[in-house]
Amino acid sequence: MFDSEVTRIDSNGLYARIKDDSGSYTEKYIEADIIVVNADLPFATKSLFSSSSAAASSLSSPSGSSSSSTKKGENKPIYDWDDRYDYSSGVIAFHWSLKKRLDALNTHNVFLCGCNRSDAEKSWRILRNNNDDTDADNTFAVDEPFNFYVHRAGKTDPSAAPKDCDSIMVLVPTKTLVRKEECSEIPREDAIEKYKEQFSPEYIQQVREAVLIRLKALKGLDTSIPLEEYIIDEVVDTPSTYASFYNVGAGVPFALSHGFNQLSITRPGAESTDEENVLFVGASSRPGNGVPLVMIGAKSVAKKVLKRIENLDEDLKKNQS
């Protein structure tokens, strides 16, 4: 059962796709008194809940079914999210392995545009326009102001790269995925492929070139040999990548934003308002994103689960007496 994909959740349990030795899938319904969902909350409420999931709209919970009940082909995984929320920025991430040490970089490096007030304001354009509902302006000029972050693990961890080599991760803020209603009604794999089109290879290449140009300003990197020539391996992640890997709403790795309408008690709580047996953990639920806050939220949910189990045990004892 471990590592099986959950396709739908209802008030009595969940459906999971179980892969057998032949590689084929069988859908199994598993009854559950309590379900803890660690998928991103806006994704789960749209893609997994029986009241919202387009893929499961025609299927009701099996009456009196046991954990061995099976249903084949009726709950197809989908990818959708609740776009009524405000989201943090999307990210294009470049993971580079280089045959050169980048000693000019610290462990954490933030590159900001501050040449003048106009450029500084323009550099945050992506974040200001993050939650609009169009992807028509998804273009990137190499010389336009933008901000980005670079992590160099080898600065403090020599095992991160071989001797005289380096590895860095570059995060460039971008827009989120723009939700398309038609994608909520097609299989998950097809939806992800559709969303990949919102970040074209040309756009990604333009962002890549702009980063390489900015990095040349560092001491020791402005040489006759372009930094690109030292890159021996590259992995690129976009919002569609994070959507595919982690089932996050809008493809954002940092979950819901922390505006006043999604801060503290105004952020979605751990207890589901749709299914009374469901609790949420993760960055989009209260108290918020970032490892410390997510861990605090997980600890709170664990306490709620234990309390509910105690109550269930007490009810069971009363019924047996």
PDB file of C-alpha atoms in Angstrom:
ATOM      1  CA  MET A   1       0.000   0.000   0.000  1.00  0.00           C
ATOM      2  CA  PHE A   2       2.912   2.329   0.623  1.00  0.00           C
ATOM      3  CA  ASP A   3       3.635   4.741  -2.247  1.00  0.00           C
ATOM      4  CA  SER A   4       0.233   4.099  -3.849  1.00  0.00           C
ATOM      5  CA  GLU A   5      -1.528   6.993  -5.561  1.00  0.00           C
ATOM      6  CA  VAL A   6      -4.694   8.282  -3.922  1.00  0.00           C
ATOM      7  CA  THR A   7      -7.314   9.243  -6.506  1.00  0.00           C
ATOM      8  CA  ARG A   8     -10.280  10.282  -4.375  1.00  0.00           C
ATOM      9  CA  ILE A   9     -11.221  10.994  -0.768  1.00  0.00           C
ATOM     10  CA  ASP A  10     -14.703  10.933   0.761  1.00  0.00           C
ATOM     11  CA  SER A  11     -16.294  10.924   4.203  1.00  0.00           C
ATOM     12  CA  ASN A  12     -15.752   7.198   4.685  1.00  0.00           C
ATOM     13  CA  GLY A  13     -12.323   6.573   3.226  1.00  0.00           C
ATOM     14  CA  LEU A  14     -10.266   6.819   0.075  1.00  0.00           C
ATOM     15  CA  TYR A  15      -9.545   5.216  -3.263  1.00  0.00           C
ATOM     16  CA  ALA A  16      -5.981   4.221  -4.075  1.00  0.00           C
ATOM     17  CA  ARG A  17      -4.362   2.814  -7.209  1.00  0.00           C
ATOM     18  CA  ILE A  18      -2.367  -0.283  -6.272  1.00  0.00           C
ATOM     19  CA  LYS A  19       0.347  -1.383  -8.692  1.00  0.00           C
ATOM     20  CA  ASP A  20       0.895  -5.149  -8.945  1.00  0.00           C
ATOM     21  CA  ASP A  21       3.972  -7.083 -10.035  1.00  0.00           C
ATOM     22  CA  SER A  22       2.884  -7.005 -13.687  1.00  0.00           C
ATOM     23  CA  GLY A  23       2.771  -3.201 -13.687  1.00  0.00           C
ATOM     24  CA  SER A  24      -1.013  -2.949 -13.970  1.00  0.00           C
ATOM     25  CA  TYR A  25      -3.188  -1.012 -11.512  1.00  0.00           C
ATOM     26  CA  THR A  26      -6.127  -2.071  -9.403  1.00  0.00           C
ATOM     27  CA  GLU A  27      -8.219   0.490  -7.605  1.00  0.00           C
ATOM     28  CA  LYS A  28      -8.976  -0.292  -3.980  1.00  0.00           C
ATOM     29  CA  TYR A  29     -11.305   1.445  -1.566  1.00  0.00           C
ATOM     30  CA  ILE A  30      -9.914   1.770   1.946  1.00  0.00           C
ATOM     31  CA  GLU A  31     -12.186   2.752   4.786  1.00  0.00           C
ATOM     32  CA  ALA A  32     -10.711   5.260   7.222  1.00  0.00           C
ATOM     33  CA  ASP A  33     -11.947   7.051  10.324  1.00  0.00           C
ATOM     34  CA  ILE A  34      -9.268   9.741   9.950  1.00  0.00           C
ATOM     35  CA  ILE A  35      -7.334  10.840   6.857  1.00  0.00           C
ATOM     36  CA  VAL A  36      -4.306  13.151   6.973  1.00  0.00           C
ATOM     37  CA  VAL A  37      -3.669  14.786   3.592  1.00  0.00           C
ATOM     38  CA  ASN A  38      -0.153  16.081   2.934  1.00  0.00           C
ATOM     39  CA  ALA A  39      -0.873  16.974  -0.689  1.00  0.00           C
ATOM     40  CA  ASP A  40      -1.172  20.715  -1.225  1.00  0.00           C
ATOM     41  CA  LEU A  41      -4.515  21.873   0.167  1.00  0.00           C
ATOM     42  CA  PRO A  42      -5.775  23.782  -2.938  1.00  0.00           C
ATOM     43  CA  PHE A  43      -4.880  20.772  -5.096  1.00  0.00           C
ATOM     44  CA  ALA A  44      -6.479  18.233  -2.771  1.00  0.00           C
ATOM     45  CA  THR A  45      -9.798  20.019  -2.384  1.00  0.00           C
ATOM     46  CA  LYS A  46     -10.191  20.234  -6.168  1.00  0.00           C
ATOM     47  CA  SER A  47      -8.569  17.015  -7.374  1.00  0.00           C
ATOM     48  CA  LEU A  48      -9.215  14.506  -4.596  1.00  0.00           C
ATOM     49  CA  PHE A  49     -12.434  15.373  -2.795  1.00  0.00           C
ATOM     50  CA  SER A  50     -15.561  13.631  -4.038  1.00  0.00           C
ATOM     51  CA  SER A  51     -17.495  16.888  -4.122  1.00  0.00           C
ATOM     52  CA  SER A  52     -14.965  18.566  -6.428  1.00  0.00           C
ATOM     53  CA  SER A  53     -13.111  15.935  -8.406  1.00  0.00           C
ATOM     54  CA  ALA A  54     -14.264  15.847 -12.004  1.00  0.00           C
ATOM     55  CA  ALA A  55     -12.695  12.431 -12.423  1.00  0.00           C
ATOM     56  CA  ALA A  56     -14.840  10.997  -9.618  1.00  0.00           C
ATOM     57  CA  SER A  57     -18.108  12.840 -10.117  1.00  0.00           C
ATOM     58  CA  SER A  58     -19.994   9.748 -11.190  1.00  0.00           C
ATOM     59  CA  LEU A  59     -18.814   7.416  -8.443  1.00  0.00           C
ATOM     60  CA  SER A  60     -20.286   7.093  -4.954  1.00  0.00           C
ATOM     61  CA  SER A  61     -18.638   5.418  -1.981  1.00  0.00           C
ATOM     62  CA  PRO A  62     -19.161   1.640  -1.911  1.00  0.00           C
ATOM     63  CA  SER A  63     -21.819   0.914   0.662  1.00  0.00           C
ATOM     64  CA  GLY A  64     -20.537  -1.287   3.443  1.00  0.00           C
ATOM     65  CA  SER A  65     -17.345  -2.016   1.551  1.00  0.00           C
ATOM     66  CA  SER A  66     -14.230  -3.332   3.226  1.00  0.00           C
ATOM     67  CA  SER A  67     -10.629  -2.404   2.567  1.00  0.00           C
ATOM     68  CA  SER A  68     -10.451  -5.189  -0.013  1.00  0.00           C
ATOM     69  CA  SER A  69     -13.174  -3.706  -2.221  1.00  0.00           C
ATOM     70  CA  THR A  70     -11.987  -2.817  -5.705  1.00  0.00           C
ATOM     71  CA  LYS A  71     -13.193  -0.582  -8.501  1.00  0.00           C
ATOM     72  CA  LYS A  72     -11.285  -0.539 -11.770  1.00  0.00           C
ATOM     73  CA  GLY A  73     -10.953   2.418 -14.075  1.00  0.00           C
ATOM     74  CA  GLU A  74     -13.537   4.612 -12.398  1.00  0.00           C
ATOM     75  CA  ASN A  75     -11.291   7.145 -10.639  1.00  0.00           C
ATOM     76  CA  LYS A  76      -8.676   8.545 -12.960  1.00  0.00           C
ATOM     77  CA  PRO A  77      -6.034  10.833 -11.402  1.00  0.00           C
ATOM     78  CA  ILE A  78      -6.468  14.476 -12.405  1.00  0.00           C
ATOM     79  CA  TYR A  79      -4.540  17.682 -11.790  1.00  0.00           C
ATOM     80  CA  ASP A  80      -6.556  20.728 -10.761  1.00  0.00           C
ATOM     81  CA  TRP A  81      -6.496  23.376  -8.050  1.00  0.00           C
ATOM     82  CA  ASP A  82      -8.647  26.027  -6.417  1.00  0.00           C
ATOM     83  CA  ASP A  83      -7.697  29.283  -8.137  1.00  0.00           C
ATOM     84  CA  ARG A  84      -9.711  31.473  -5.765  1.00  0.00           C
ATOM     85  CA  TYR A  85      -6.630  31.706  -3.541  1.00  0.00           C
ATOM     86  CA  ASP A  86      -3.612  33.978  -3.970  1.00  0.00           C
ATOM     87  CA  TYR A  87      -0.378  32.110  -4.561  1.00  0.00           C
ATOM     88  CA  SER A  88       3.290  32.785  -3.971  1.00  0.00           C
ATOM     89  CA  SER A  89       5.425  33.165  -7.084  1.00  0.00           C
ATOM     90  CA  GLY A  90       6.243  30.414  -9.495  1.00  0.00           C
ATOM     91  CA  VAL A  91       9.882  29.441  -9.965  1.00  0.00           C
ATOM     92  CA  ILE A  92      12.188  28.373 -12.749  1.00  0.00           C
ATOM     93  CA  ALA A  93      15.050  26.456 -11.156  1.00  0.00           C
ATOM     94  CA  PHE A  94      18.359  25.727 -12.871  1.00  0.00           C
ATOM     95  CA  HIS A  95      20.429  22.984 -11.246  1.00  0.00           C
ATOM     96  CA  TRP A  96      23.934  23.188 -12.639  1.00  0.00           C
ATOM     97  CA  SER A  97      26.956  20.945 -12.184  1.00  0.00           C
ATOM     98  CA  LEU A  98      30.146  22.771 -13.183  1.00  0.00           C
ATOM     99  CA  LYS A  99      33.747  21.790 -13.815  1.00  0.00           C
ATOM    100  CA  LYS A 100      34.895  24.962 -12.069  1.00  0.00           C
ATOM    101  CA  ARG A 101      34.737  26.245  -8.504  1.00  0.00           C
ATOM    102  CA  LEU A 102      32.625  29.358  -8.049  1.00  0.00           C
ATOM    103  CA  ASP A 103      34.417  30.758  -5.023  1.00  0.00           C
ATOM    104  CA  ALA A 104      32.871  34.186  -5.580  1.00  0.00           C
ATOM    105  CA  LEU A 105      29.552  32.759  -4.360  1.00  0.00           C
ATOM    106  CA  ASN A 106      28.538  32.251  -0.748  1.00  0.00           C
ATOM    107  CA  THR A 107      26.138  29.527   0.392  1.00  0.00           C
ATOM    108  CA  HIS A 108      23.142  31.829  -0.073  1.00  0.00           C
ATOM    109  CA  ASN A 109      23.219  34.602  -2.665  1.00  0.00           C
ATOM    110  CA  VAL A 110      20.511  37.075  -3.639  1.00  0.00           C
ATOM    111  CA  PHE A 111      20.877  39.111  -6.826  1.00  0.00           C
ATOM    112  CA  LEU A 112      18.745  42.269  -6.790  1.00  0.00           C
ATOM    113  CA  CYS A 113      18.369  45.022  -9.358  1.00  0.00           C
ATOM    114  CA  GLY A 114      19.253  48.344  -7.737  1.00  0.00           C
ATOM    115  CA  CYS A 115      20.865  50.420 -10.469  1.00  0.00           C
ATOM    116  CA  ASN A 116      18.037  52.922 -10.220  1.00  0.00           C
ATOM    117  CA  ARG A 117      14.543  53.233  -8.783  1.00  0.00           C
ATOM    118  CA  SER A 118      12.852  52.425 -12.084  1.00  0.00           C
ATOM    119  CA  ASP A 119      14.756  49.164 -12.578  1.00  0.00           C
ATOM    120  CA  ALA A 120      14.245  48.186  -8.950  1.00  0.00           C
ATOM    121  CA  GLU A 121      10.475  48.585  -9.316  1.00  0.00           C
ATOM    122  CA  LYS A 122      10.378  46.742 -12.645  1.00  0.00           C
ATOM    123  CA  SER A 123      12.338  43.839 -11.174  1.00  0.00           C
ATOM    124  CA  TRP A 124       9.326  42.901  -9.022  1.00  0.00           C
ATOM    125  CA  ARG A 125       6.894  42.969 -11.957  1.00  0.00           C
ATOM    126  CA  ILE A 126       6.556  39.194 -11.965  1.00  0.00           C
ATOM    127  CA  LEU A 127       5.400  39.125  -8.352  1.00  0.00           C
ATOM    128  CA  ARG A 128       3.004  42.043  -8.714  1.00  0.00           C
ATOM    129  CA  ASN A 129       1.285  40.414 -11.705  1.00  0.00           C
ATOM    130  CA  ASN A 130       1.552  36.903 -10.320  1.00  0.00           C
ATOM    131  CA  ASN A 131      -2.118  36.157  -9.766  1.00  0.00           C
ATOM    132  CA  ASP A 132      -3.658  37.635 -12.894  1.00  0.00           C
ATOM    133  CA  ASP A 133      -5.558  35.231 -15.121  1.00  0.00           C
ATOM    134  CA  THR A 134      -3.632  35.490 -18.367  1.00  0.00           C
ATOM    135  CA  ASP A 135      -0.470  33.865 -19.652  1.00  0.00           C
ATOM    136  CA  ALA A 136      -0.248  36.105 -22.713  1.00  0.00           C
ATOM    137  CA  ASP A 137       2.675  38.146 -21.338  1.00  0.00           C
ATOM    138  CA  ASN A 138       4.832  35.144 -20.502  1.00  0.00           C
ATOM    139  CA  THR A 139       7.867  36.587 -22.267  1.00  0.00           C
ATOM    140  CA  PHE A 140      11.293  37.441 -20.933  1.00  0.00           C
ATOM    141  CA  ALA A 141      13.789  39.949 -22.328  1.00  0.00           C
ATOM    142  CA  VAL A 142      17.430  39.173 -21.561  1.00  0.00           C
ATOM    143  CA  ASP A 143      18.131  42.771 -20.571  1.00  0.00           C
ATOM    144  CA  GLU A 144      15.012  43.347 -18.431  1.00  0.00           C
ATOM    145  CA  PRO A 145      15.430  43.895 -14.656  1.00  0.00           C
ATOM    146  CA  PHE A 146      14.822  40.793 -12.552  1.00  0.00           C
ATOM    147  CA  ASN A 147      15.877  39.299  -9.230  1.00  0.00           C
ATOM    148  CA  PHE A 148      17.053  35.781  -8.462  1.00  0.00           C
ATOM    149  CA  TYR A 149      18.618  33.561  -5.804  1.00  0.00           C
ATOM    150  CA  VAL A 150      21.610  31.203  -6.005  1.00  0.00           C
ATOM    151  CA  HIS A 151      22.408  28.396  -3.574  1.00  0.00           C
ATOM    152  CA  ARG A 152      25.932  26.982  -3.549  1.00  0.00           C
ATOM    153  CA  ALA A 153      25.957  23.929  -1.311  1.00  0.00           C
ATOM    154  CA  GLY A 154      29.682  23.274  -1.767  1.00  0.00           C
ATOM    155  CA  LYS A 155      30.564  26.388   0.207  1.00  0.00           C
ATOM    156  CA  THR A 156      29.759  24.561   3.448  1.00  0.00           C
ATOM    157  CA  ASP A 157      29.444  20.955   2.257  1.00  0.00           C
ATOM    158  CA  PRO A 158      32.499  19.697   0.311  1.00  0.00           C
ATOM    159  CA  SER A 159      30.636  16.497  -0.613  1.00  0.00           C
ATOM    160  CA  ALA A 160      28.237  18.490  -2.811  1.00  0.00           C
ATOM    161  CA  ALA A 161      30.682  18.385  -5.741  1.00  0.00           C
ATOM    162  CA  PRO A 162      33.966  16.684  -6.733  1.00  0.00           C
ATOM    163  CA  LYS A 163      37.270  18.461  -6.192  1.00  0.00           C
ATOM    164  CA  ASP A 164      37.685  21.612  -8.299  1.00  0.00           C
ATOM    165  CA  CYS A 165      34.023  21.397  -9.339  1.00  0.00           C
ATOM    166  CA  ASP A 166      30.843  22.977  -8.058  1.00  0.00           C
ATOM    167  CA  SER A 167      27.068  22.638  -8.049  1.00  0.00           C
ATOM    168  CA  ILE A 168      24.591  25.480  -7.755  1.00  0.00           C
ATOM    169  CA  MET A 169      20.850  25.973  -7.815  1.00  0.00           C
ATOM    170  CA  VAL A 170      19.427  29.142  -9.365  1.00  0.00           C
ATOM    171  CA  LEU A 171      15.845  30.164  -8.519  1.00  0.00           C
ATOM    172  CA  VAL A 172      14.209  32.771 -10.758  1.00  0.00           C
ATOM    173  CA  PRO A 173      10.724  34.010  -9.740  1.00  0.00           C
ATOM    174  CA  THR A 174       8.108  33.601 -12.458  1.00  0.00           C
ATOM    175  CA  LYS A 175       4.360  33.651 -12.798  1.00  0.00           C
ATOM    176  CA  THR A 176       2.337  30.701 -11.581  1.00  0.00           C
ATOM    177  CA  LEU A 177       0.555  28.307 -13.857  1.00  0.00           C
ATOM    178  CA  VAL A 178      -2.693  29.776 -15.169  1.00  0.00           C
ATOM    179  CA  ARG A 179      -5.581  27.398 -14.496  1.00  0.00           C
ATOM    180  CA  LYS A 180      -7.488  26.087 -17.522  1.00  0.00           C
ATOM    181  CA  GLU A 181     -10.938  24.663 -16.887  1.00  0.00           C
ATOM    182  CA  GLU A 182     -10.605  22.128 -19.695  1.00  0.00           C
ATOM    183  CA  CYS A 183      -7.534  20.633 -18.027  1.00  0.00           C
ATOM    184  CA  SER A 184      -9.622  19.641 -15.001  1.00  0.00           C
ATOM    185  CA  GLU A 185     -11.575  17.196 -17.150  1.00  0.00           C
ATOM    186  CA  ILE A 186      -8.704  15.277 -18.745  1.00  0.00           C
ATOM    187  CA  PRO A 187      -6.275  12.664 -17.311  1.00  0.00           C
ATOM    188  CA  ARG A 188      -3.549  14.012 -15.056  1.00  0.00           C
ATOM    189  CA  GLU A 189      -0.689  13.252 -17.449  1.00  0.00           C
ATOM    190  CA  ASP A 190      -2.417  15.083 -20.285  1.00  0.00           C
ATOM    191  CA  ALA A 191      -3.163  18.076 -18.061  1.00  0.00           C
ATOM    192  CA  ILE A 192       0.475  18.354 -16.966  1.00  0.00           C
ATOM    193  CA  GLU A 193       1.588  18.274 -20.616  1.00  0.00           C
ATOM    194  CA  LYS A 194      -0.837  21.103 -21.389  1.00  0.00           C
ATOM    195  CA  TYR A 195       0.484  23.197 -18.513  1.00  0.00           C
ATOM    196  CA  LYS A 196       4.070  22.637 -19.639  1.00  0.00           C
ATOM    197  CA  GLU A 197       3.239  24.713 -22.703  1.00  0.00           C
ATOM    198  CA  GLN A 198       2.879  27.834 -20.532  1.00  0.00           C
ATOM    199  CA  PHE A 199       6.680  27.859 -20.125  1.00  0.00           C
ATOM    200  CA  SER A 200       8.116  27.329 -23.578  1.00  0.00           C
ATOM    201  CA  PRO A 201      11.712  26.204 -24.241  1.00  0.00           C
ATOM    202  CA  GLU A 202      12.332  29.652 -25.759  1.00  0.00           C
ATOM    203  CA  TYR A 203      11.184  31.414 -22.583  1.00  0.00           C
ATOM    204  CA  ILE A 204      13.318  29.164 -20.380  1.00  0.00           C
ATOM    205  CA  GLN A 205      16.352  29.762 -22.602  1.00  0.00           C
ATOM    206  CA  GLN A 206      15.871  33.526 -22.367  1.00  0.00           C
ATOM    207  CA  VAL A 207      15.791  33.327 -18.562  1.00  0.00           C
ATOM    208  CA  ARG A 208      18.882  31.100 -18.596  1.00  0.00           C
ATOM    209  CA  GLU A 209      20.840  33.543 -20.745  1.00  0.00           C
ATOM    210  CA  ALA A 210      19.855  36.457 -18.513  1.00  0.00           C
ATOM    211  CA  VAL A 211      21.093  34.635 -15.401  1.00  0.00           C
ATOM    212  CA  LEU A 212      24.430  33.786 -17.024  1.00  0.00           C
ATOM    213  CA  ILE A 213      24.912  37.425 -18.036  1.00  0.00           C
ATOM    214  CA  ARG A 214      24.228  38.633 -14.477  1.00  0.00           C
ATOM    215  CA  LEU A 215      26.580  36.069 -12.950  1.00  0.00           C
ATOM    216  CA  LYS A 216      29.459  37.422 -15.044  1.00  0.00           C
ATOM    217  CA  ALA A 217      29.513  40.430 -12.720  1.00  0.00           C
ATOM    218  CA  LEU A 218      31.017  38.272  -9.962  1.00  0.00           C
ATOM    219  CA  LYS A 219      34.730  38.401  -9.321  1.00  0.00           C
ATOM    220  CA  GLY A 220      36.495  35.510 -11.007  1.00  0.00           C
ATOM    221  CA  LEU A 221      33.632  34.762 -13.402  1.00  0.00           C
ATOM    222  CA  ASP A 222      34.225  37.561 -15.916  1.00  0.00           C
ATOM    223  CA  THR A 223      36.707  35.591 -17.979  1.00  0.00           C
ATOM    224  CA  SER A 224      37.284  34.935 -21.639  1.00  0.00           C
ATOM    225  CA  ILE A 225      35.559  31.580 -21.248  1.00  0.00           C
ATOM    226  CA  PRO A 226      31.756  31.909 -20.759  1.00  0.00           C
ATOM    227  CA  LEU A 227      30.376  30.330 -17.601  1.00  0.00           C
ATOM    228  CA  GLU A 228      28.101  28.229 -19.791  1.00  0.00           C
ATOM    229  CA  GLU A 229      31.159  26.350 -21.070  1.00  0.00           C
ATOM    230  CA  TYR A 230      31.766  25.018 -17.548  1.00  0.00           C
ATOM    231  CA  ILE A 231      28.274  23.550 -17.138  1.00  0.00           C
ATOM    232  CA  ILE A 232      28.546  19.782 -17.563  1.00  0.00           C
ATOM    233  CA  ASP A 233      25.067  18.798 -16.400  1.00  0.00           C
ATOM    234  CA  GLU A 234      21.792  20.665 -16.098  1.00  0.00           C
ATOM    235  CA  VAL A 235      18.319  19.974 -14.706  1.00  0.00           C
ATOM    236  CA  VAL A 236      15.590  22.577 -15.199  1.00  0.00           C
ATOM    237  CA  ASP A 237      12.395  22.764 -13.150  1.00  0.00           C
ATOM    238  CA  THR A 238       9.386  24.942 -13.978  1.00  0.00           C
ATOM    239  CA  PRO A 239       5.978  25.318 -12.302  1.00  0.00           C
ATOM    240  CA  SER A 240       4.733  22.346 -14.345  1.00  0.00           C
ATOM    241  CA  THR A 241       7.583  20.257 -12.927  1.00  0.00           C
ATOM    242  CA  TYR A 242       6.545  21.037  -9.359  1.00  0.00           C
ATOM    243  CA  ALA A 243       2.928  20.333 -10.289  1.00  0.00           C
ATOM    244  CA  SER A 244       3.943  16.931 -11.645  1.00  0.00           C
ATOM    245  CA  PHE A 245       6.301  15.953  -8.816  1.00  0.00           C
ATOM    246  CA  TYR A 246       4.482  17.340  -5.799  1.00  0.00           C
ATOM    247  CA  ASN A 247       0.826  18.019  -6.727  1.00  0.00           C
ATOM    248  CA  VAL A 248       1.075  21.662  -5.690  1.00  0.00           C
ATOM    249  CA  GLY A 249      -1.621  24.124  -6.703  1.00  0.00           C
ATOM    250  CA  ALA A 250      -0.656  26.462  -9.571  1.00  0.00           C
ATOM    251  CA  GLY A 251       2.734  24.720  -9.702  1.00  0.00           C
ATOM    252  CA  VAL A 252       4.208  26.894  -6.950  1.00  0.00           C
ATOM    253  CA  PRO A 253       6.761  25.350  -4.565  1.00  0.00           C
ATOM    254  CA  PHE A 254       6.061  27.880  -1.783  1.00  0.00           C
ATOM    255  CA  ALA A 255       2.288  27.351  -1.526  1.00  0.00           C
ATOM    256  CA  LEU A 256      -0.291  30.042  -0.825  1.00  0.00           C
ATOM    257  CA  SER A 257       0.992  33.583  -0.392  1.00  0.00           C
ATOM    258  CA  HIS A 258       0.994  35.304   2.999  1.00  0.00           C
ATOM    259  CA  GLY A 259      -1.177  38.320   2.258  1.00  0.00           C
ATOM    260  CA  PHE A 260      -3.501  39.622   4.971  1.00  0.00           C
ATOM    261  CA  ASN A 261      -6.374  37.535   3.595  1.00  0.00           C
ATOM    262  CA  GLN A 262      -4.322  34.324   3.970  1.00  0.00           C
ATOM    263  CA  LEU A 263      -2.370  35.047   7.134  1.00  0.00           C
ATOM    264  CA  SER A 264      -2.783  33.477  10.561  1.00  0.00           C
ATOM    265  CA  ILE A 265      -6.452  32.704  11.253  1.00  0.00           C
ATOM    266  CA  THR A 266      -7.471  33.776   7.740  1.00  0.00           C
ATOM    267  CA  ARG A 267      -5.323  31.000   6.223  1.00  0.00           C
ATOM    268  CA  PRO A 268      -7.094  27.667   5.573  1.00  0.00           C
ATOM    269  CA  GLY A 269      -7.183  25.616   8.752  1.00  0.00           C
ATOM    270  CA  ALA A 270      -6.070  22.033   9.249  1.00  0.00           C
ATOM    271  CA  GLU A 271      -9.613  20.697   9.568  1.00  0.00           C
ATOM    272  CA  SER A 272     -11.419  20.195   6.267  1.00  0.00           C
ATOM    273  CA  THR A 273     -14.679  22.068   5.758  1.00  0.00           C
ATOM    274  CA  ASP A 274     -15.815  19.469   3.195  1.00  0.00           C
ATOM    275  CA  GLU A 275     -15.018  16.099   4.779  1.00  0.00           C
ATOM    276  CA  GLU A 276     -15.153  15.878   8.571  1.00  0.00           C
ATOM    277  CA  ASN A 277     -12.671  12.986   8.753  1.00  0.00           C
ATOM    278  CA  VAL A 278      -9.919  14.874   6.841  1.00  0.00           C
ATOM    279  CA  LEU A 279      -7.041  16.933   8.244  1.00  0.00           C
ATOM    280  CA  PHE A 280      -4.444  18.861   6.235  1.00  0.00           C
ATOM    281  CA  VAL A 281      -0.735  19.349   6.765  1.00  0.00           C
ATOM    282  CA  GLY A 282       1.610  21.364   4.592  1.00  0.00           C
ATOM    283  CA  ALA A 283       2.545  24.876   3.591  1.00  0.00           C
ATOM    284  CA  SER A 284      -0.864  25.972   2.283  1.00  0.00           C
ATOM    285  CA  SER A 285      -2.630  25.267   5.563  1.00  0.00           C
ATOM    286  CA  ARG A 286      -2.268  27.078   8.865  1.00  0.00           C
ATOM    287  CA  PRO A 287       0.156  28.353  10.149  1.00  0.00           C
ATOM    288  CA  GLY A 288       1.922  28.732   6.763  1.00  0.00           C
ATOM    289  CA  ASN A 289       4.917  27.966   4.543  1.00  0.00           C
ATOM    290  CA  GLY A 290       8.552  27.435   5.455  1.00  0.00           C
ATOM    291  CA  VAL A 291       9.961  24.411   7.282  1.00  0.00           C
ATOM    292  CA  PRO A 292       9.441  25.706  10.872  1.00  0.00           C
ATOM    293  CA  LEU A 293       5.799  26.645  10.280  1.00  0.00           C
ATOM    294  CA  VAL A 294       5.041  23.405   8.422  1.00  0.00           C
ATOM    295  CA  MET A 295       6.534  21.377  11.285  1.00  0.00           C
ATOM    296  CA  ILE A 296       4.495  23.341  13.826  1.00  0.00           C
ATOM    297  CA  GLY A 297       1.380  22.649  11.772  1.00  0.00           C
ATOM    298  CA  ALA A 298       2.208  18.938  11.506  1.00  0.00           C
ATOM    299  CA  LYS A 299       2.673  18.696  15.279  1.00  0.00           C
ATOM    300  CA  SER A 300      -0.695  20.362  15.819  1.00  0.00           C
ATOM    301  CA  VAL A 301      -2.398  17.946  13.406  1.00  0.00           C
ATOM    302  CA  ALA A 302      -0.779  14.959  15.138  1.00  0.00           C
ATOM    303  CA  LYS A 303      -2.306  16.103  18.433  1.00  0.00           C
ATOM    304  CA  LYS A 304      -5.712  16.493  16.769  1.00  0.00           C
ATOM    305  CA  VAL A 305      -5.454  12.962  15.347  1.00  0.00           C
ATOM    306  CA  LEU A 306      -4.599  11.472  18.736  1.00  0.00           C
ATOM    307  CA  LYS A 307      -7.508  13.309  20.331  1.00  0.00           C
ATOM    308  CA  ARG A 308      -9.912  12.045  17.673  1.00  0.00           C
ATOM    309  CA  ILE A 309      -8.659   8.490  18.143  1.00  0.00           C
ATOM    310  CA  GLU A 310      -9.299   8.786  21.882  1.00  0.00           C
ATOM    311  CA  ASN A 311     -12.822   9.994  21.182  1.00  0.00           C
ATOM    312  CA  LEU A 312     -13.434   7.126  18.762  1.00  0.00           C
ATOM    313  CA  ASP A 313     -12.231   4.625  21.365  1.00  0.00           C
ATOM    314  CA  GLU A 314     -14.547   6.134  23.962  1.00  0.00           C
ATOM    315  CA  ASP A 315     -17.511   5.968  21.587  1.00  0.00           C
ATOM    316  CA  LEU A 316     -16.699   2.351  20.769  1.00  0.00           C
ATOM    317  CA  LYS A 317     -16.561   1.408  24.449  1.00  0.00           C
ATOM    318  CA  LYS A 318     -19.899   3.119  25.075  1.00  0.00           C
ATOM    319  CA  ASN A 319     -21.516   1.238  22.231  1.00  0.00           C
ATOM    320  CA  GLN A 320     -20.177  -2.069  23.496  1.00  0.00           C
ATOM    321  CA  SER A 321     -21.363  -1.542  27.061  1.00  0.00           C
TER     322      SER A 321
END
